[in-house]
Amino acid sequence: MRRSRTSWFGRMVRGVVVSVLALSLIAVGVFGFLFFTVTGNDWLGQWMSYGSELSLQADGFESRVERWTDSLEARVGQLIPETIRPFFD
């Protein structure tokens, strides 16, 4: 059985294409790894500061809600007559 030149040429082209694809994927992976490790700490610090800022805002909101509910509870407590108050405690 005789091999044709086109099958040899086709195998060679396919091997070159697969090699170029493999090398480009390796290069993209190495570049991505280096990019995220070098700049990742800066991004992580920014996300942490943003998260701590949101946490402080949530704590402030929570304390305002607590003060509001405490004052509302005190107002409702003042509306209850003295003779009935022991039943609510």
Coordinates of C-alpha atoms in Angstrom, one line a residue:
M1 CA 0.0 0.0 0.0
R2 CA 1.4 3.3 -1.1
R3 CA 1.1 6.5 1.0
S4 CA 0.2 9.7 -0.8
R5 CA 2.0 13.0 -0.3
T6 CA -1.2 14.7 0.7
S7 CA -1.7 12.5 3.8
W8 CA 1.9 13.1 4.9
F9 CA 1.5 16.9 4.4
G10 CA -1.9 16.8 6.1
R11 CA -0.5 15.0 9.2
M12 CA 2.4 17.5 9.3
V13 CA 0.0 20.5 9.1
R14 CA -2.2 19.0 11.7
G15 CA 0.7 18.4 14.0
V16 CA 1.9 22.0 13.6
V17 CA -1.6 23.4 14.3
V18 CA -2.0 21.2 17.4
S19 CA 1.4 22.2 18.7
V20 CA 0.7 25.9 18.1
L21 CA -2.6 25.6 19.9
A22 CA -1.1 23.8 22.8
L23 CA 1.7 26.3 23.2
S24 CA -0.7 29.2 23.0
L25 CA -2.9 27.7 25.7
I26 CA 0.1 27.2 27.9
A27 CA 1.2 30.8 27.3
V28 CA -2.3 32.1 28.1
G29 CA -2.3 30.0 31.3
V30 CA 1.1 31.3 32.4
F31 CA 0.2 34.9 31.6
G32 CA -3.1 34.6 33.5
F33 CA -1.4 33.0 36.5
L34 CA 1.2 35.8 36.6
F35 CA -1.3 38.5 36.0
F36 CA -3.6 37.4 38.9
T37 CA -0.8 36.7 41.3
V38 CA 1.0 40.0 40.7
T39 CA -2.1 42.2 40.7
G40 CA -4.3 39.9 42.8
N41 CA -3.2 41.3 46.1
D42 CA -4.2 44.8 45.1
W43 CA -7.6 43.7 44.0
L44 CA -8.0 41.6 47.2
G45 CA -7.2 44.7 49.3
Q46 CA -9.7 46.8 47.4
W47 CA -12.4 44.2 47.9
M48 CA -11.6 43.9 51.6
S49 CA -11.7 47.7 52.1
Y50 CA -15.0 47.8 50.2
G51 CA -16.4 44.9 52.3
S52 CA -15.3 46.5 55.6
E53 CA -16.9 49.8 54.5
L54 CA -20.2 48.0 53.8
S55 CA -19.9 46.2 57.1
L56 CA -19.6 49.6 59.0
Q57 CA -22.6 51.0 57.1
A58 CA -24.6 47.9 58.0
D59 CA -23.6 48.2 61.7
G60 CA -24.7 51.9 61.6
F61 CA -28.0 51.0 60.1
E62 CA -28.5 48.2 62.6
S63 CA -27.8 50.5 65.5
R64 CA -30.3 53.1 64.1
V65 CA -33.0 50.4 63.8
E66 CA -32.3 49.2 67.4
R67 CA -32.6 52.8 68.7
W68 CA -35.9 53.2 66.7
T69 CA -37.4 50.0 68.0
D70 CA -36.3 50.8 71.6
S71 CA -38.0 54.2 71.4
L72 CA -41.1 52.6 69.9
E73 CA -41.2 50.0 72.6
A74 CA -40.9 52.7 75.3
R75 CA -43.7 54.7 73.7
V76 CA -46.0 51.7 73.6
G77 CA -45.0 50.9 77.2
Q78 CA -46.1 54.4 78.3
L79 CA -49.5 53.9 76.6
I80 CA -50.2 50.8 78.7
P81 CA -52.0 51.7 82.0
E82 CA -50.2 51.0 85.3
T83 CA -52.7 48.4 86.4
I84 CA -52.2 46.3 83.3
R85 CA -48.4 46.6 83.0
P86 CA -47.6 43.6 85.2
F87 CA -49.3 41.3 82.8
F88 CA -46.9 42.4 80.0
D89 CA -43.7 41.8 81.9

